Coordinates of C-alpha atoms (C1' of nucleotides) in Angstrom, one line a residue:
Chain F
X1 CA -5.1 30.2 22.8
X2 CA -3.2 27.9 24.8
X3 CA -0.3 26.2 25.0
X4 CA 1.9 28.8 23.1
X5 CA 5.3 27.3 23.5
X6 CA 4.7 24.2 25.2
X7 CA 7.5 22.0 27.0
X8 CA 10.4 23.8 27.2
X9 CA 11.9 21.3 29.8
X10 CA 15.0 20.9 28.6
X11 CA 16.2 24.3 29.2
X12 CA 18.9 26.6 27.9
X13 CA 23.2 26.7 28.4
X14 CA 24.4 29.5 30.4
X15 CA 25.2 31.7 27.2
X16 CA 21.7 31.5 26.2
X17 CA 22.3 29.4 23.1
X18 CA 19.8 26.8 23.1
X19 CA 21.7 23.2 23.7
X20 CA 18.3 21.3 23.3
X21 CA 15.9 22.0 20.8
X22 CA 12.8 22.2 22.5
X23 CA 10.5 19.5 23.3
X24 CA 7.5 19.0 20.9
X25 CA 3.6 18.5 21.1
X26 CA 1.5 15.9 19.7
X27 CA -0.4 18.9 17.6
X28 CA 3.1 20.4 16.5
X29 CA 4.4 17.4 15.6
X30 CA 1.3 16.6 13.5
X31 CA 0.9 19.5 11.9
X32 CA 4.2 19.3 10.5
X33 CA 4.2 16.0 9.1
X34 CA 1.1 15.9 8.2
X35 CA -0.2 13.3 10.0
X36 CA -2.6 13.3 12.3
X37 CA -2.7 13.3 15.8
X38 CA -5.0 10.0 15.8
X39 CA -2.1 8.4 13.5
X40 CA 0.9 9.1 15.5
X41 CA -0.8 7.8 18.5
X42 CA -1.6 5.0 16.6
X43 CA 1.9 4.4 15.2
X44 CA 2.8 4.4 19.1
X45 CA 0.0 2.0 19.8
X46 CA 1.9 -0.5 16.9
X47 CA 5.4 -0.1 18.4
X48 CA 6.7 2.3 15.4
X49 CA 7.0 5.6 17.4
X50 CA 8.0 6.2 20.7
X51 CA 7.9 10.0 21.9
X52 CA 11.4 10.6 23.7
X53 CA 9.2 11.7 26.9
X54 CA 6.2 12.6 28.5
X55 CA 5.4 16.3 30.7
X56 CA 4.3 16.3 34.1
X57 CA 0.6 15.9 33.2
X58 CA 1.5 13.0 31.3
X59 CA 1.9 14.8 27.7
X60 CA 3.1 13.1 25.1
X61 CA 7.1 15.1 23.9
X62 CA 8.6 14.4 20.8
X63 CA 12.0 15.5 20.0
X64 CA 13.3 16.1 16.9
X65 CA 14.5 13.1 16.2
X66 CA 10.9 11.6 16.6
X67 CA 9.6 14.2 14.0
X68 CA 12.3 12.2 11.7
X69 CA 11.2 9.2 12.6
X70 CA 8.0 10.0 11.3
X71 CA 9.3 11.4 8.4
X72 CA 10.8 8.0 7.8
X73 CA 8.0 6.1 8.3
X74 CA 6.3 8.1 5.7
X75 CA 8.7 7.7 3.3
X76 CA 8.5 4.1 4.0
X77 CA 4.7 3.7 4.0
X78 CA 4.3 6.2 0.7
X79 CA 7.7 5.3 -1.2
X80 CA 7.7 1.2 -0.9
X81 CA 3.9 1.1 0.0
X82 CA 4.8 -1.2 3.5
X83 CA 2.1 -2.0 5.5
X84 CA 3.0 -1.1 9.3
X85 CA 4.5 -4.5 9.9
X86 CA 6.7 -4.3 7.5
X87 CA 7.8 -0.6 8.8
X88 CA 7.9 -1.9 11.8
X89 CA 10.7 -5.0 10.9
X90 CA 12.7 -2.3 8.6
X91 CA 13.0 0.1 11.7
X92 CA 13.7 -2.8 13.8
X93 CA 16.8 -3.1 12.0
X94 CA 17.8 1.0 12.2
X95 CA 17.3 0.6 15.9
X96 CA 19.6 -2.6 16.2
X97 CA 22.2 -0.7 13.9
X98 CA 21.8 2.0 16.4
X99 CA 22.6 -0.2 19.2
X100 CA 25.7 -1.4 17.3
X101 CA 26.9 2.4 17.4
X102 CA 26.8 2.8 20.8
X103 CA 28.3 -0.5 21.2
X104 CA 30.6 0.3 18.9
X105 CA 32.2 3.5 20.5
X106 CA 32.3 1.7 23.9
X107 CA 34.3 -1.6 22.2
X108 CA 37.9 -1.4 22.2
X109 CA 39.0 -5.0 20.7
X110 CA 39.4 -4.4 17.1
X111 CA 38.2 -8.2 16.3
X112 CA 35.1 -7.2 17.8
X113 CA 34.7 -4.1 16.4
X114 CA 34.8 -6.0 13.0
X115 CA 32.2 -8.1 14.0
X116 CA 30.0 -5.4 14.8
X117 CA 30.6 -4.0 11.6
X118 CA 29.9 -6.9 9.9
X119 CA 26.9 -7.7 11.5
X120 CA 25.4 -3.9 10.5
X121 CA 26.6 -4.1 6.9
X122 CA 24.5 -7.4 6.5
X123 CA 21.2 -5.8 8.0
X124 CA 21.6 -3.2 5.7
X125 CA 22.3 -5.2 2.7
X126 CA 18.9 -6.5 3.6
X127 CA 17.0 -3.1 3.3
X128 CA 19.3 -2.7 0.3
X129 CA 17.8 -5.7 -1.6
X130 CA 14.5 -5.0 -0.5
X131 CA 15.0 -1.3 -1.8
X132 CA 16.7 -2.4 -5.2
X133 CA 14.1 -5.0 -5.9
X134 CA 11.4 -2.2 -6.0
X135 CA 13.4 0.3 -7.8
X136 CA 14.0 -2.5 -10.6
X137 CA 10.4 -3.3 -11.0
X138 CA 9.6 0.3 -11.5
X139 CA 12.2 0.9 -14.3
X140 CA 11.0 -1.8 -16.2
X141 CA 7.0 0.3 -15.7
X142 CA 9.5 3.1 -16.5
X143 CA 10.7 1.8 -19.7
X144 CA 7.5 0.1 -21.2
X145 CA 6.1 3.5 -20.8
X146 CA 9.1 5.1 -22.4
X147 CA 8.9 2.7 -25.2
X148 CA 5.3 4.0 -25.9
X149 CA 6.7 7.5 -26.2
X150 CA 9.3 6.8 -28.3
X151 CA 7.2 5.0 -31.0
X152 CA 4.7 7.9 -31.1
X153 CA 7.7 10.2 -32.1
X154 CA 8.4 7.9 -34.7
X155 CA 4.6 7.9 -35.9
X156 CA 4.9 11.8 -35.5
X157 CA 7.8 12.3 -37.4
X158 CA 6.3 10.6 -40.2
X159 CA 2.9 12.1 -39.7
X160 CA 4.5 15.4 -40.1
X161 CA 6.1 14.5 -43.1
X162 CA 3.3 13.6 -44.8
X163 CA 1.7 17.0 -43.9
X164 CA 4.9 18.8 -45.1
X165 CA 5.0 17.0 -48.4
X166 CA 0.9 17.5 -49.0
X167 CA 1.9 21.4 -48.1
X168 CA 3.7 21.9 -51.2
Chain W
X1 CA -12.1 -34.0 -12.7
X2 CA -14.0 -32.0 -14.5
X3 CA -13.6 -29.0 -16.6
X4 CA -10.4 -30.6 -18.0
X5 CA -10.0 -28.3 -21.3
X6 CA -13.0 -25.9 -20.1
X7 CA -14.4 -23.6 -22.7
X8 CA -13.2 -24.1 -26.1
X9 CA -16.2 -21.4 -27.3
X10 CA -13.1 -20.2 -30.0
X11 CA -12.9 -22.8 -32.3
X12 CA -9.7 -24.0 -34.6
X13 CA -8.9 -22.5 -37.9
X14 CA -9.5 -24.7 -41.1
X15 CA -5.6 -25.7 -41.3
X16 CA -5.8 -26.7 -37.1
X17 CA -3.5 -24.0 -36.5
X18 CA -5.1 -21.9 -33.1
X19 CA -6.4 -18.6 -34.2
X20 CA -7.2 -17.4 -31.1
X21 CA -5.8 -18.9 -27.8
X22 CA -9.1 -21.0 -26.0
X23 CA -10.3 -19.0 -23.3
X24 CA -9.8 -19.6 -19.5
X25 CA -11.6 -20.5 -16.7
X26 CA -11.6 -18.2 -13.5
X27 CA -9.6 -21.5 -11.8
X28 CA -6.8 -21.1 -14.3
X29 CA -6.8 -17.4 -14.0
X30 CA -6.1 -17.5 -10.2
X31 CA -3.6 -20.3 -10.5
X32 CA -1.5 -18.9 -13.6
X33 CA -1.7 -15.1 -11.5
X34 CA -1.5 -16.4 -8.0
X35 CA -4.4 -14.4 -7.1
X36 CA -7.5 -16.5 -5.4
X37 CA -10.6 -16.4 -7.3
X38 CA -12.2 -14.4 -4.7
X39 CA -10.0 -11.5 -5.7
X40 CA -10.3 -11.6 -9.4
X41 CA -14.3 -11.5 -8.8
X42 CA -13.7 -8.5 -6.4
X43 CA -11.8 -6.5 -9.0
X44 CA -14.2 -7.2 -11.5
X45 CA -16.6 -5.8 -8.9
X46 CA -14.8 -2.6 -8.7
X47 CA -14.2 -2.1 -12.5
X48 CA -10.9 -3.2 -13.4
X49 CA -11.3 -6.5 -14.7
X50 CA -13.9 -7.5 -17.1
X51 CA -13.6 -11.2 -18.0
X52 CA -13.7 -11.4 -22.6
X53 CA -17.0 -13.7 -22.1
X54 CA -19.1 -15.8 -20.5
X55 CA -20.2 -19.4 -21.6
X56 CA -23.6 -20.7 -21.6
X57 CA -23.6 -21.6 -18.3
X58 CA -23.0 -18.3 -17.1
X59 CA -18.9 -19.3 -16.3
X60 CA -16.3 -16.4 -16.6
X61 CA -14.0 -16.4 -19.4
X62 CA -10.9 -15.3 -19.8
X63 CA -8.9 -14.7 -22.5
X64 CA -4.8 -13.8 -22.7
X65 CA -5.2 -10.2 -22.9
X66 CA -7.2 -10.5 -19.8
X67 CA -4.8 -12.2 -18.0
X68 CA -2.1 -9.2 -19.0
X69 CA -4.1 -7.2 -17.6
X70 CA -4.3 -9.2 -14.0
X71 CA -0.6 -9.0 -13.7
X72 CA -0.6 -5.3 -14.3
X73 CA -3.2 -5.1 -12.1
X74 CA -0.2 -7.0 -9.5
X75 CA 2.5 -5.0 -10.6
X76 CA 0.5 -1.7 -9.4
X77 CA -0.6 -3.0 -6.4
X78 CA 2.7 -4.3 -5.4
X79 CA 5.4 -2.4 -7.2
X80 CA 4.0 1.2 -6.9
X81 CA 1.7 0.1 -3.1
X82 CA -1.1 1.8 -5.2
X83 CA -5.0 1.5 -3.7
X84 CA -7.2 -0.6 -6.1
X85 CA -9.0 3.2 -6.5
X86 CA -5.8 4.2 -7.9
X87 CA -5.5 1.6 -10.4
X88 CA -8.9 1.9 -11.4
X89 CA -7.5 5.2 -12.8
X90 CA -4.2 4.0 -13.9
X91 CA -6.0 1.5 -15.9
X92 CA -8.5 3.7 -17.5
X93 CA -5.9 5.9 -19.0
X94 CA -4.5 2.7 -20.7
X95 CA -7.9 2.1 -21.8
X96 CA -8.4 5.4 -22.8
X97 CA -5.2 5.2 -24.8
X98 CA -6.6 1.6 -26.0
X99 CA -9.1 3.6 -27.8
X100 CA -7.5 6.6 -28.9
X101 CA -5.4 3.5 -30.5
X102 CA -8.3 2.6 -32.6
X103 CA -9.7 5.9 -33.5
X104 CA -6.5 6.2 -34.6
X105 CA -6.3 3.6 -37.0
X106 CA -9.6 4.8 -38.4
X107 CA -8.4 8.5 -38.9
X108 CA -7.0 9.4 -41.9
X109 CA -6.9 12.8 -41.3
X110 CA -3.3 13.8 -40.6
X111 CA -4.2 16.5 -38.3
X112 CA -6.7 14.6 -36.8
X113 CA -4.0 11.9 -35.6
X114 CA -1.5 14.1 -34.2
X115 CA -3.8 15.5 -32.0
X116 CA -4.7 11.8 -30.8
X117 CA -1.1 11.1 -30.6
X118 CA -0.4 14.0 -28.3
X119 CA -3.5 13.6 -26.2
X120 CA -2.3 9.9 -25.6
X121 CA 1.1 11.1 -24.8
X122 CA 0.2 13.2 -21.9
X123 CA -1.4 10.7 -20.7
X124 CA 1.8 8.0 -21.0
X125 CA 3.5 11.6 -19.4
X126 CA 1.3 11.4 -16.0
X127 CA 1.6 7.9 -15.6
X128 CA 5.4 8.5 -16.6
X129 CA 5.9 11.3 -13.8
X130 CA 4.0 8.9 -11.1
X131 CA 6.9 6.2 -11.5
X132 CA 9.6 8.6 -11.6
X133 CA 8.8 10.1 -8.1
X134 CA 8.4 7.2 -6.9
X135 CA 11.8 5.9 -8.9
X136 CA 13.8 9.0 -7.1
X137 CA 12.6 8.8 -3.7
X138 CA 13.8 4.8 -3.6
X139 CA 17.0 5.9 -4.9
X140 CA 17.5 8.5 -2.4
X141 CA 16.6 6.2 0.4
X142 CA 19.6 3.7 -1.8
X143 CA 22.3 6.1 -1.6
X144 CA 21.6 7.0 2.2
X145 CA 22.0 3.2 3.1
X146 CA 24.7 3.0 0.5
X147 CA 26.6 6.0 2.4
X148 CA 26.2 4.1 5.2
X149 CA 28.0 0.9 3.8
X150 CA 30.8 3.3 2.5
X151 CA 31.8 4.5 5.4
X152 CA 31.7 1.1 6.8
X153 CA 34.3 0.1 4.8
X154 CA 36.1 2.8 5.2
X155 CA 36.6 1.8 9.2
X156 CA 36.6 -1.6 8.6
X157 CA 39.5 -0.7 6.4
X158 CA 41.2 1.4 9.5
X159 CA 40.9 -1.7 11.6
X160 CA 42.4 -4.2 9.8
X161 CA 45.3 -2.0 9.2
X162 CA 45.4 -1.4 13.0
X163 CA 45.1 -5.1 13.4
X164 CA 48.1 -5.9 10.9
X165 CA 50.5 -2.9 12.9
X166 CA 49.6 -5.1 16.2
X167 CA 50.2 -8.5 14.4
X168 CA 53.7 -7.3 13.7
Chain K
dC1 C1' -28.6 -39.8 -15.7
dT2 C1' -26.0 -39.5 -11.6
dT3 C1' -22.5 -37.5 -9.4
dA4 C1' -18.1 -35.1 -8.1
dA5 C1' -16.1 -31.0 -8.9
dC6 C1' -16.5 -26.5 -10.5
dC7 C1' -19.0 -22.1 -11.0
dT8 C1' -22.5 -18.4 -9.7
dT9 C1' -24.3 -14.7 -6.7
dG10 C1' -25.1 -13.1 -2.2
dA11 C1' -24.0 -12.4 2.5
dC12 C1' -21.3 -12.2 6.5
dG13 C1' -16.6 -11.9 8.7
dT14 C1' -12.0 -9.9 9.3
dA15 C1' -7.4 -7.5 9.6
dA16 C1' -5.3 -3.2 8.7
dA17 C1' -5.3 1.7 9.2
dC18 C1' -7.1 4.9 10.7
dG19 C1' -11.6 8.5 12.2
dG20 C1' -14.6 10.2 15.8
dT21 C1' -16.4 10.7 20.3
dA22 C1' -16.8 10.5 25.3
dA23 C1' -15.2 11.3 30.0
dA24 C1' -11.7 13.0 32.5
dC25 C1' -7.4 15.5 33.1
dC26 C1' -3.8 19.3 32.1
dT27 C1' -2.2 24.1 31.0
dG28 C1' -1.6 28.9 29.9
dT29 C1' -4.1 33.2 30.2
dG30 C1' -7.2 36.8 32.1
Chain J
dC1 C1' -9.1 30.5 40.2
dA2 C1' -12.0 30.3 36.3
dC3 C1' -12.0 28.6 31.9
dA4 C1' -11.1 27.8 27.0
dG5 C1' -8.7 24.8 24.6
dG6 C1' -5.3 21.0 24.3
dT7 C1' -4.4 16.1 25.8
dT8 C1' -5.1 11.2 27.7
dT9 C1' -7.2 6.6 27.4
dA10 C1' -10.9 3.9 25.9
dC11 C1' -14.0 2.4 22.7
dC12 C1' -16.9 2.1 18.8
dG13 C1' -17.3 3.1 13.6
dT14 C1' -15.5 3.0 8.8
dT15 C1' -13.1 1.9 4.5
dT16 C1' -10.3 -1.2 1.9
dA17 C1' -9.2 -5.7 0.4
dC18 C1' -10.1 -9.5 0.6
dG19 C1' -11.6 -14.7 3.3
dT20 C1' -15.3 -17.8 4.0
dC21 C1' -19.6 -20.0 3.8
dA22 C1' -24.2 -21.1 2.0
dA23 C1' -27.6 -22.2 -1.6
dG24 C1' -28.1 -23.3 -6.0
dG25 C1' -26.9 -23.9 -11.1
dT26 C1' -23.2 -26.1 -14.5
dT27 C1' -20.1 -29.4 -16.5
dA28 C1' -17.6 -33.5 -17.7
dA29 C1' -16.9 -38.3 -16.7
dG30 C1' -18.8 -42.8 -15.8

DNA sequence: CTTAACCTTGACGTAAACGGTAAACCTGTG
DNA sequence: CACAGGTTTACCGTTTACGTCAAGGTTAAG
């Protein structure tokens, strides 16, 4: 068996608690998401994931951070039923807010700042609608159903009447 | 232009009031559902669509109900991001409980119709759970965003106050 | 009855989302 | 350092969900 516990570039602090969680193999990070390791290299391939490294021998690492990534684009792809491209645009926007951040903690003018902020808050708003659309549509599934339900109690209850009053 | 009132096979009542809507033609199908006609012959292909008729000439027929059925057919695919396999057996629990409905009206049997009406309400139950998962993972991903735009506010609020103390 | 416009059943083509395999390279263990 | 087993890129195959085209039958209007 090889490979035991691959990667550990990033290395320890001087106490010996780890600073850096360690690095992550393509197998590790596929078995546990649950995708395989054909997918995430195609998710790569589409410009969805993009390992934080690579070893010497030209291993792909992903970092935690990737592994939620991919959690995310699960969510996406199994939740809201996106195709990729659509994945794609909605994490185009989390990287862009992420930009903002750092831009964010290195701006000092205040108008700016507001600007920045602004500018976030309206790309998610966007998710937001997209997300609030779906839920909306699925209530009204919800409720239809729940409709059903609640007419067979009412067909019950009398049903059982019936039998209680032929029981005497 | 042909076909301009295609397929009035369901004739008029005595009075002229319509007793049954005049079926449709695969054409006003794919315009009234937005689907191409292409598609509604490919999910009739894999089972979940069968047109009411067909008229002498072999054309597909379509009545209302059908047409229903083509937007729940939509509402799957889009809403939930279901596989047309899926559907297929989303569907044939409604047509399953489309029976039962029947048998049902046919049973006089008290005992005999509870049991239909709880076998029918399992099935309503799975289809229920289905959209409630789905229904609580958008929600979660809502709130997360919705966080976000929280505590968005909550500095934007900071900075305009800072902005007002400098304006002074 | 002719004809334009619609329909039918194939059959082939395609984009998306992977699966599988080959050829060559990397890595920890004995 | 030998080697089993993990990894890389490259490329072809497959399934799903249709698009598109062809050959031939149907329908309504003139």
């Amino acid at each position: 068996m090889a490979m035991a516990d691959a990667a550990c570039s990033s290395e320890q602090t001087g106490t010996g608690r780890r600073r850096f969680s360690p690095l992550l193999t393509i197998e590790q990070v596929a078995s546990r998401t649950g995708l395989t390791k054909r997918t995430l290299r195609y998710y790569e391939e589409l410009g969805l994931l993009r390992p934080t490294g690579r070893s010497d021998g030209n291993y792909r690492l992903y970092s935690e951070d990737d592994v939620e990534r991919v959690e995310r684009i699960k969510e996406l792809r199994d939740l809201l039923g996106f195709s990729l491209a659509e994945i794609r645009a909605f994490l185009e926007a989390d990287d862009e807010r992420e930009q903002l951040r750092e831009a964010f903690r290195q701006e000092s003018d205040v108008e700016a700042r507001l600007a920045q902020l602004e500018r976030c808050d309206t790309l998610i708003q966007r998710q937001l609608q997209l997300i609030e659309q779906k839920i909306t549509g699925l209530e009204q599934l919800r409720s239809s159903l729940q409709a059903r339900l609640d007419r067979h109690a009412q067909r019950r209850a009398e049903l059982l009447q019936q039998r209680s009053s032929l029981d005497k």
